[in-house]
Short mmCIF file of C-alpha atoms and ligand atoms in Angstrom, two decimals:
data_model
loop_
_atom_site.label_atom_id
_atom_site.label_comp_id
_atom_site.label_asym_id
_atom_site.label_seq_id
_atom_site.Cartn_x
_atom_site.Cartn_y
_atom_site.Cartn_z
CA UNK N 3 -129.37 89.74 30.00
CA UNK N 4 -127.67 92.94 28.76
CA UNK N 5 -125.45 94.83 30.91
CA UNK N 6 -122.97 98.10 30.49
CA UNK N 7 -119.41 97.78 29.72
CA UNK N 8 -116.63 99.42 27.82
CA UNK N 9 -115.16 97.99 24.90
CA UNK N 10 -112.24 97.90 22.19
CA UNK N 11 -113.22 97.79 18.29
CA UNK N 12 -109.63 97.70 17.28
CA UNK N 13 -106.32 97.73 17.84
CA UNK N 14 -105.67 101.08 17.98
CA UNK N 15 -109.31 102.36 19.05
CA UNK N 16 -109.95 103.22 22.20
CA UNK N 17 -111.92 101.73 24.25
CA UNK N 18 -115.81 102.85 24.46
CA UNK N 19 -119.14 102.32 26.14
CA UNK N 20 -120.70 98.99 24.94
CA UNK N 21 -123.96 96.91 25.84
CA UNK N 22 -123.08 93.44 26.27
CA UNK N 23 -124.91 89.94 26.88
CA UNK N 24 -124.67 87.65 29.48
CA UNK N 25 -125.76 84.50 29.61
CA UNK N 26 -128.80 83.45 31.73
CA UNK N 27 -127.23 81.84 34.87
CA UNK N 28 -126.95 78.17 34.55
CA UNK N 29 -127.18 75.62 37.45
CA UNK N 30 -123.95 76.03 38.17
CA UNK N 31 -123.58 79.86 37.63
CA UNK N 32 -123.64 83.17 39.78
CA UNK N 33 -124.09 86.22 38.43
CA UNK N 34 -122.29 89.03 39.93
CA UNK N 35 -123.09 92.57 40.38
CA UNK N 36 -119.50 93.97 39.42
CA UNK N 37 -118.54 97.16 41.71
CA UNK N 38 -114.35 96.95 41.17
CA UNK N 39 -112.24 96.04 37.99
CA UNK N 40 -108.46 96.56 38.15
CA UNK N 41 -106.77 97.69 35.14
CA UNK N 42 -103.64 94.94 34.33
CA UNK N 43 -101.34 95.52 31.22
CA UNK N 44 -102.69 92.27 30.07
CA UNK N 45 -105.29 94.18 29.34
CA UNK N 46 -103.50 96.41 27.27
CA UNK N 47 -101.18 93.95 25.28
CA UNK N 48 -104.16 92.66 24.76
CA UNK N 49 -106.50 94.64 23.30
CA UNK N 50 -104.25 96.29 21.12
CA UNK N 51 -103.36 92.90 19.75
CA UNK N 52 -99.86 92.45 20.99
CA UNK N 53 -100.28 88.97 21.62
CA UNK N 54 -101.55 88.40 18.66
CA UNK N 55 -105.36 89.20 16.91
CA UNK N 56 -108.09 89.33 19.05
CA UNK N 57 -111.64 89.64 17.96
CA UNK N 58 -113.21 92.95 18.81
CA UNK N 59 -115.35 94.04 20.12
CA UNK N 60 -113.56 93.08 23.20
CA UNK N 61 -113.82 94.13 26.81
CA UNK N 62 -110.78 93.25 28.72
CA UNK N 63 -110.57 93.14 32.57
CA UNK N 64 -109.57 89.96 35.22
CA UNK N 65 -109.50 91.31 38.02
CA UNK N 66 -113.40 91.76 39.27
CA UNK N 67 -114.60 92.16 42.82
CA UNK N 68 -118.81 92.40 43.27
CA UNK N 69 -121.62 91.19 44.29
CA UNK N 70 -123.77 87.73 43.57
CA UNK N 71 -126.89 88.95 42.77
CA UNK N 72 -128.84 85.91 41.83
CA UNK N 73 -127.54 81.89 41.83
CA UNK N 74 -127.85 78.70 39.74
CA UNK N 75 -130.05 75.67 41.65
CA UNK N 76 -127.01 73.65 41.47
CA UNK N 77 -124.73 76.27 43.14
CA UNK N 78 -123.66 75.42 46.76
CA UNK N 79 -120.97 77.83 47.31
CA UNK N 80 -121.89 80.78 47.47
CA UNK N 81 -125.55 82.65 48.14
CA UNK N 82 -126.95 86.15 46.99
CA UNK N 83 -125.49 89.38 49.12
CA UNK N 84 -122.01 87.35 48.90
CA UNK N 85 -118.65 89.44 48.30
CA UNK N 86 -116.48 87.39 45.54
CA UNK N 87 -114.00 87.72 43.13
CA UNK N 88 -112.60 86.46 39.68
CA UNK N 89 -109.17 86.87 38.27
CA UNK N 90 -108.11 85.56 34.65
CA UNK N 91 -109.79 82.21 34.17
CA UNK N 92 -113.51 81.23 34.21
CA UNK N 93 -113.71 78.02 33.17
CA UNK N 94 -111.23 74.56 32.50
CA UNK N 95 -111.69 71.45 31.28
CA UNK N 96 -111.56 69.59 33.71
CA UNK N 97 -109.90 66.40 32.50
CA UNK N 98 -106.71 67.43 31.47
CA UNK N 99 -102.96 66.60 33.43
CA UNK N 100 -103.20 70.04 34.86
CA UNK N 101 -106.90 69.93 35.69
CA UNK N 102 -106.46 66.61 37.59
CA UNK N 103 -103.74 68.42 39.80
CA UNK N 104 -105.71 70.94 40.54
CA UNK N 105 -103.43 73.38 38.27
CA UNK N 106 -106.37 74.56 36.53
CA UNK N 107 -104.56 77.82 35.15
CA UNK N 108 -102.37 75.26 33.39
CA UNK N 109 -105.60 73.44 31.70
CA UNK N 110 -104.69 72.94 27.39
CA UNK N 111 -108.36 74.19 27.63
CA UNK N 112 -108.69 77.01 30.00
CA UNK N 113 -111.04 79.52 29.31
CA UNK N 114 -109.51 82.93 30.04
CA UNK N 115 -111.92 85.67 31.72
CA UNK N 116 -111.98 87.95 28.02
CA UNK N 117 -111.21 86.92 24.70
CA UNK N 118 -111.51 83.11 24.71
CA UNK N 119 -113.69 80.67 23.69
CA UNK N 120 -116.36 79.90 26.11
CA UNK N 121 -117.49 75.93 26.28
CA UNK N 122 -120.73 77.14 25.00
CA UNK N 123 -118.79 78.11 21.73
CA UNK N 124 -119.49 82.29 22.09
CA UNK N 125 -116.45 84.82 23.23
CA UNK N 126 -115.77 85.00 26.72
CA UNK N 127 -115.93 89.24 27.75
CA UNK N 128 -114.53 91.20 30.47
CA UNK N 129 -114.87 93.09 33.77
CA UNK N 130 -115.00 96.45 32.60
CA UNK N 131 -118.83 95.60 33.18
CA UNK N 132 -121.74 95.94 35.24
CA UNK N 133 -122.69 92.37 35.49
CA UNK N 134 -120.98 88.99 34.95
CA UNK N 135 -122.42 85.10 34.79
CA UNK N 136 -119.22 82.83 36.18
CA UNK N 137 -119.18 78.90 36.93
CA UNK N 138 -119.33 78.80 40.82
CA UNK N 139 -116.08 76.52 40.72
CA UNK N 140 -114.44 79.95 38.92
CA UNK N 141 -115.06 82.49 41.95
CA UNK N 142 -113.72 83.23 44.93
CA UNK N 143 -114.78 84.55 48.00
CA UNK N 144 -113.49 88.05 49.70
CA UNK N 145 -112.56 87.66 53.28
CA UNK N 146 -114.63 89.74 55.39
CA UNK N 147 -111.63 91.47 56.63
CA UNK N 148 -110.98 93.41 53.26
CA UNK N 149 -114.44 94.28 52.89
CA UNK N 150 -114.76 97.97 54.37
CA UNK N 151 -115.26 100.83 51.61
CA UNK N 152 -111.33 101.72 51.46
CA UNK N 153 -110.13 98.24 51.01
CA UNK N 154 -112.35 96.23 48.61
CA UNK N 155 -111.47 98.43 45.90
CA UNK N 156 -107.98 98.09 46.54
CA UNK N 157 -108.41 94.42 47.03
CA UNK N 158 -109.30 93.95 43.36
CA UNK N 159 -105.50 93.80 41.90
CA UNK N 160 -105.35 90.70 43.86
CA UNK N 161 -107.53 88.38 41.59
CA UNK N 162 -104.71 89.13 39.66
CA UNK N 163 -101.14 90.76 40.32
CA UNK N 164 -101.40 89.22 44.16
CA UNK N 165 -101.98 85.64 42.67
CA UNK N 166 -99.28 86.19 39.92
CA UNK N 167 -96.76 86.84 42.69
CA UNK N 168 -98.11 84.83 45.40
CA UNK N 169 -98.19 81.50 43.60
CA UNK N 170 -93.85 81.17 42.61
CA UNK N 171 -93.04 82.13 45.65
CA UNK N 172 -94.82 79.79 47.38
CA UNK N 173 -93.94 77.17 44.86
CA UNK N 174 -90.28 78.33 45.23
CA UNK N 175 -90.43 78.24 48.99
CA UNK N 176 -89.89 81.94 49.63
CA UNK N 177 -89.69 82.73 53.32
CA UNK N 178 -87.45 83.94 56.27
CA UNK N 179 -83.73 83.51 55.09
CA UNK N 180 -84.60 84.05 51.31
CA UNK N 181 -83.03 87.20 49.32
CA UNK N 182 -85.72 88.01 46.68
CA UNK N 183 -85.34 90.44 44.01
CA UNK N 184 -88.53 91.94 42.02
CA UNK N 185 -87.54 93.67 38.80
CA UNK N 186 -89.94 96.18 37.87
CA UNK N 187 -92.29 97.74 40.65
CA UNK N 188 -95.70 98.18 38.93
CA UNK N 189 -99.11 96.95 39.67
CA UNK N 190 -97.75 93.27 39.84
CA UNK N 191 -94.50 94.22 41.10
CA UNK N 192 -95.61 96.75 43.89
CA UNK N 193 -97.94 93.56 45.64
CA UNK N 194 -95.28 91.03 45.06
CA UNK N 195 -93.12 93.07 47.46
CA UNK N 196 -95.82 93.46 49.92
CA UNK N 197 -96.57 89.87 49.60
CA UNK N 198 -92.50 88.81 49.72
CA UNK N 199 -91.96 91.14 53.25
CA UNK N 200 -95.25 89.59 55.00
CA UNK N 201 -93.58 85.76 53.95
CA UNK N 202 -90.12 87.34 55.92
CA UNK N 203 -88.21 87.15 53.06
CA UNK N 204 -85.10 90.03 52.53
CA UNK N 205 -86.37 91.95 49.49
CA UNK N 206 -84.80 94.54 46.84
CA UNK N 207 -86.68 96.13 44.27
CA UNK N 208 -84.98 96.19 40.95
CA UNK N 209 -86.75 99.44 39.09
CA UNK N 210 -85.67 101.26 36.10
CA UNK N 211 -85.44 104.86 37.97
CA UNK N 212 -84.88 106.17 41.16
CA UNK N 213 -88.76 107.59 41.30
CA UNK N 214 -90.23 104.48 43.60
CA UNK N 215 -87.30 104.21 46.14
CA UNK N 216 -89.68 105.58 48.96
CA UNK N 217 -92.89 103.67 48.14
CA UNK N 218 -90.81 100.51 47.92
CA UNK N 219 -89.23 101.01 51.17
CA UNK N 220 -93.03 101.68 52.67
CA UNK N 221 -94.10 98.60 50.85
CA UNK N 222 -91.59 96.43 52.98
CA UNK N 223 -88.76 96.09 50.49
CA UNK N 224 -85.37 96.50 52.51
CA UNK N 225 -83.36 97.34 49.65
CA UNK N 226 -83.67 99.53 46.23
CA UNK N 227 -81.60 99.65 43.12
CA UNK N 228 -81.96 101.74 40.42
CA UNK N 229 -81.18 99.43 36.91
CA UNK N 230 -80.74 102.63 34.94
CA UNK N 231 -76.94 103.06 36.49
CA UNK N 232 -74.97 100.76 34.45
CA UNK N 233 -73.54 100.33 37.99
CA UNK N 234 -76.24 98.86 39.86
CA UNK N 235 -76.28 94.93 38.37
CA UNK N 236 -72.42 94.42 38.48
CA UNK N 237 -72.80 95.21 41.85
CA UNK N 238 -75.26 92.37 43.18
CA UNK N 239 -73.42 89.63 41.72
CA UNK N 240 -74.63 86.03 43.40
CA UNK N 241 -76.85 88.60 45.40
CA UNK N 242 -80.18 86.46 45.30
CA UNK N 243 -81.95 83.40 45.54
CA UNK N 244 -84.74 84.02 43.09
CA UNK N 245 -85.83 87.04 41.04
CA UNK N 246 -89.12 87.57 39.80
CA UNK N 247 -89.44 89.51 36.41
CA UNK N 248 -92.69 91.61 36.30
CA UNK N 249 -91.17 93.93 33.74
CA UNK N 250 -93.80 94.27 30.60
CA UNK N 251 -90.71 95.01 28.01
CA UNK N 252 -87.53 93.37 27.25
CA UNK N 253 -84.82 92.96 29.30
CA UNK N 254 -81.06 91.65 29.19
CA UNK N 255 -81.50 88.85 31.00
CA UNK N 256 -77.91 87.59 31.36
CA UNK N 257 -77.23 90.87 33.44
CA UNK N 258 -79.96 89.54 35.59
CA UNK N 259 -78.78 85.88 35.49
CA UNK N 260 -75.12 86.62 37.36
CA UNK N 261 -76.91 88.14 40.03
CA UNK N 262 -78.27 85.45 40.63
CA UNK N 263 -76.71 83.12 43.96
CA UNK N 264 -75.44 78.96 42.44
CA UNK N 265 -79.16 77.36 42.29
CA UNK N 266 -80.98 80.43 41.90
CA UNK N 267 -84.28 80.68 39.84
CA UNK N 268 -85.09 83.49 37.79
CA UNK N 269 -88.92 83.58 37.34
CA UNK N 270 -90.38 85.24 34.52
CA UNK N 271 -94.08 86.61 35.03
CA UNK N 272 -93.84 89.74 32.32
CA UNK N 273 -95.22 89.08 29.06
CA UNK N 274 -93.17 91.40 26.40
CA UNK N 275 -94.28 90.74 22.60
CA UNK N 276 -90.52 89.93 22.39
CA UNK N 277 -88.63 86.11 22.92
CA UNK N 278 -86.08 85.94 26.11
CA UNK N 279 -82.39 86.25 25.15
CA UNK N 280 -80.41 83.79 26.83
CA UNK N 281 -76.77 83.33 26.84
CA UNK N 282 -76.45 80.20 27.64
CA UNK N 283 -73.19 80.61 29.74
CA UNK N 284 -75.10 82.66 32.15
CA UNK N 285 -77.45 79.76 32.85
CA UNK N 286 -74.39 76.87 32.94
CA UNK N 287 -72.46 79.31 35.70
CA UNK N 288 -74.10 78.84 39.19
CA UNK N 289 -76.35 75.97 37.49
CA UNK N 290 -78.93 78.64 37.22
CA UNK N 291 -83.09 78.33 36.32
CA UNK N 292 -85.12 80.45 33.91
CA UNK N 293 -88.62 79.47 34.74
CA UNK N 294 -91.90 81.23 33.85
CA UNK N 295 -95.03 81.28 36.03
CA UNK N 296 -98.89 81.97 34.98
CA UNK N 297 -101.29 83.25 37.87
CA UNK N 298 -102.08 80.32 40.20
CA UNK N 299 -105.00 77.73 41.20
CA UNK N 300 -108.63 78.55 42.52
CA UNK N 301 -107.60 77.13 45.86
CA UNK N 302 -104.21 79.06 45.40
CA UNK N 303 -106.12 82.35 44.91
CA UNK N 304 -108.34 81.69 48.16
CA UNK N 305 -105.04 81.24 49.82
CA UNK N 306 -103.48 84.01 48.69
CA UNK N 307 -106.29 86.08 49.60
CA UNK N 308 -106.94 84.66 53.22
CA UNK N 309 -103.01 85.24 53.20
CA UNK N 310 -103.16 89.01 52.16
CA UNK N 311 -106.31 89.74 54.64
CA UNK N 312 -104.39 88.11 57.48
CA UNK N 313 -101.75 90.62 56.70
CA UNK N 314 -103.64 93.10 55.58
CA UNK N 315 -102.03 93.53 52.25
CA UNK N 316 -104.08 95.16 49.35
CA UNK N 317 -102.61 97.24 46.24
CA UNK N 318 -101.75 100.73 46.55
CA UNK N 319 -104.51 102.23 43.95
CA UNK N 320 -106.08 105.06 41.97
CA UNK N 321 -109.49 104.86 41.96
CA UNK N 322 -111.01 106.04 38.48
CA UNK N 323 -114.22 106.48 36.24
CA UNK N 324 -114.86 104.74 32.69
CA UNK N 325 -113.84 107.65 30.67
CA UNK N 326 -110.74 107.82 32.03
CA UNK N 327 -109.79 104.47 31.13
CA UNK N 328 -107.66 105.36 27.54
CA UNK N 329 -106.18 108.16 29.90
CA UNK N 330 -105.21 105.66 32.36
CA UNK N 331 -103.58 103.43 29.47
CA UNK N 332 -101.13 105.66 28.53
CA UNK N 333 -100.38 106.24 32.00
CA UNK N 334 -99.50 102.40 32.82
CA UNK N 335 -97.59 102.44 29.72
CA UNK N 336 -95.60 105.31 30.43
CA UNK N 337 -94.93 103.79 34.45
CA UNK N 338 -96.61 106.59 36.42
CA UNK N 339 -99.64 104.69 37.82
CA UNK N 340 -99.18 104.33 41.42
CA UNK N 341 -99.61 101.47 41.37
CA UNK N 342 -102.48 99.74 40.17
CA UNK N 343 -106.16 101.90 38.39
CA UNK N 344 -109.16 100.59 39.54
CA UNK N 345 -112.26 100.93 38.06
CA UNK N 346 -115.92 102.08 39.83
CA UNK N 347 -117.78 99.59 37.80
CA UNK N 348 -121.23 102.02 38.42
CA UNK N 349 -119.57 104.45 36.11
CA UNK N 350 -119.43 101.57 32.95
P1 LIG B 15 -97.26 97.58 35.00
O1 LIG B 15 -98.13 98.03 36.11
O2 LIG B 15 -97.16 98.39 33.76
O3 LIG B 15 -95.79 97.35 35.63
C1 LIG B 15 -94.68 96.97 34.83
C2 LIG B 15 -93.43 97.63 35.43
O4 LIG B 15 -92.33 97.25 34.61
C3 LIG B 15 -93.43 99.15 35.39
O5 LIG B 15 -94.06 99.75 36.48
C4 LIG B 15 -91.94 99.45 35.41
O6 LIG B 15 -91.44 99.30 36.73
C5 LIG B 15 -91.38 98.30 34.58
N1 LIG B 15 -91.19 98.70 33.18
C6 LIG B 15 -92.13 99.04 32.29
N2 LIG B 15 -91.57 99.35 31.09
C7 LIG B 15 -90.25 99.18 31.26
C8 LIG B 15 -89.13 99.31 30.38
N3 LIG B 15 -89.29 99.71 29.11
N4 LIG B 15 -87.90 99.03 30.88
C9 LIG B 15 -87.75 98.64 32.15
N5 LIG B 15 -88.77 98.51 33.02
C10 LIG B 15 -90.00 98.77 32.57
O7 LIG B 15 -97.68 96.13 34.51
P2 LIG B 15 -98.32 94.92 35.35
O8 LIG B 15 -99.79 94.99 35.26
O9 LIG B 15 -97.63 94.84 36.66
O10 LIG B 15 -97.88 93.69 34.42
C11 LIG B 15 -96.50 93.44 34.18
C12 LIG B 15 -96.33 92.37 33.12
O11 LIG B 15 -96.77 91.11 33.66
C13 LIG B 15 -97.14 92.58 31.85
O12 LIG B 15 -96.36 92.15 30.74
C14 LIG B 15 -98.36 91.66 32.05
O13 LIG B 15 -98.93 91.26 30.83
C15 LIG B 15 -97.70 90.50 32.76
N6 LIG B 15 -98.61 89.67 33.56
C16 LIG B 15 -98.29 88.36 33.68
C17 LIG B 15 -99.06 87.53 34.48
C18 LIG B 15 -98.68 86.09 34.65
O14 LIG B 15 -99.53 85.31 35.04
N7 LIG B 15 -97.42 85.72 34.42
C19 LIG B 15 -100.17 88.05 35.14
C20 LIG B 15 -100.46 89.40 35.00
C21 LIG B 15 -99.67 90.20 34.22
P3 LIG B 15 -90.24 100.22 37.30
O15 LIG B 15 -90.69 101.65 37.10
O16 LIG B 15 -90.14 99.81 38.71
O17 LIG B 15 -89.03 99.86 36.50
ZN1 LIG B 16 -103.58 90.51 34.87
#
């Protein structure tokens, strides 16, 4: 079938309205009726090929919240009228030491939601659609709790910054008694301290200016530092148990590192063009961890979700149009999204 979407043709073109084709639904496929699609900066280093080339025409977009519209005989999960969601992934193969631990975002394999190889051998596309055909075992379902006109569309950054978040700190056992520190207080960063202040931790937001002190402290963090004063890092030496890096550039990571408690974990989620730099005497110090961390699991994402609706965390949003997409680009570049654009997929 053909459906509306927006699309990249290069690099450095912006993005435009585009017909795509989906797939007929297989047996084990839905096809959803998209009406949300955040806007993550994955999107943007990707599309403008700063993680390497892409083909174009590409149309980006992992976070998707709509409607199943029409099911696969096979499918047992989920029925037409349905509310679900998909983040970055739709598809794994399956066999593989990550598949078989249920790690599927791990797969050697894993088809990614835009601009991968589908098993079916044609290019995997995007969100910023109308319509999109996803293997049942790739979807998710959106509690009834978040599904009132305000909060599914703020829901949508879930499929992907509240997974991104949610999954280290559960891994790294983030709870009462733990001092968490999240650098950089964007769309990712903004849930993450949502997520960090419903698990009890003691949170500080690390941001670059002094601009988000009062929407952290609504979001739950209990502390706020502004890393543009030369001041602020020398001050929280051995301050924290684990830091997680949502920052989309660069950073000095050894200023980082000693603020780090002995044991501590510093978790990298941003995805700069650029390698880490680090000195290795501000790892040996404190026996200190640099660890990265990729989205999380199907089941983790359910989880996460049933978590946030229990709470009754979503993302703090902008609701936008289509056209304003290449506006709204420049605006996540330049930090002044707050925090997270969502798209109304009727106006692809
Ligand atoms: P975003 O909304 O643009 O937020 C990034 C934040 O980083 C900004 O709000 C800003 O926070 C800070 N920042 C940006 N430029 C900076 C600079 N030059 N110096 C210092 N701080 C800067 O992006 P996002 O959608 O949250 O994504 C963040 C990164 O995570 C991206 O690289 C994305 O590709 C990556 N990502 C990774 C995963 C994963 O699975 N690991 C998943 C999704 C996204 P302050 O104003 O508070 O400083
Ligand atoms: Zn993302």
């Amino acid at each position: 079938m053909q459906t509306r979407a927006y699309a990249a043709t290069a690099s450095d073109a912006p993005l435009a309205p585009a017909t795509l084709e989906r797939r007929e639904p297989g047996p084990h496929d839905v096809l959803i009726e998209i009406t949300y699609a955040g806007i993550c900066h994955s999107d943007i280093h990707t599309v403008r090929g700063e993680w390497g080339q892409v083909d174009y025409p590409l149309t980006p977009g992992h976070e998707i919240i709509g409607t199943v519209t029409q099911v696969g005989e096979q499918v047992s999960r989920y029925h037409v009228g349905d509310v679900v969601g998909v983040g970055c992934m739709v598809n794994s193969c399956r066999m593989c030491p990550s598949c078989q631990i249920g790690q599927e975002q791990y797969c050697t394999s894993v088809v990614w939601t835009y601009g991968s190889t589908d098993r079916d051998d044609t290019m995997t596309q995007g969100g910023y659609s109308r319509h999109v055909v996803v293997n049942e075992d790739f979807v998710v379902s959106i509690p009834a709790a978040l599904h009132s006109p305000d909060l599914l569309p703020a829901a949508t950054p879930l499929l992907c910054a509240g997974i991104t978040l949610y999954s280290p700190m559960r891994y790294w056992n983030v709870g009462p008694g733990t001092n968490v520190a999240i650098v950089g207080m964007g769309g990712l960063g903004h849930v993450g301290v949502r997520i960090a202040s419903a698990m009890g931790a003691h949170v500080t937001v690390l941001s670059h200016s002094h601009d988000k002190y009062d929407d952290a402290v609504t979001f739950g963090a209990h502390r706020f530092a502004a890393t543009s004063d030369p001041e602020t890092l020398p001050k929280l030496q051995q301050e924290f148990d684990i830091i997680l890096n949502t920052v989309s550039a660069a950073l000095d990571l050894s200023a980082y590192l000693a603020t780090l408690r002995p044991n501590g974990v510093f978790v990298e989620l941003g995805l700069p063009q650029q390698p880490l730099n680090i000195p290795a005497f501000s790892l040996t110090g404190g026996r200190k961890a640099v660890a990265g961390s990729g989205i999380g699991s199907i089941a983790e994402t359910q989880q996460m979700l049933d978590f946030c609706a229990h709470h009754g965390i979503t993302a703090q949003i902008e609701l936008i149009t289509a056209e304003q997409i290449n506006d709204t680009y420049e605006r996540v570049i330049n930090s002044t999204v707050r925090y997270r654009a969502v798209i109304d997929a009727t106006t692809f």
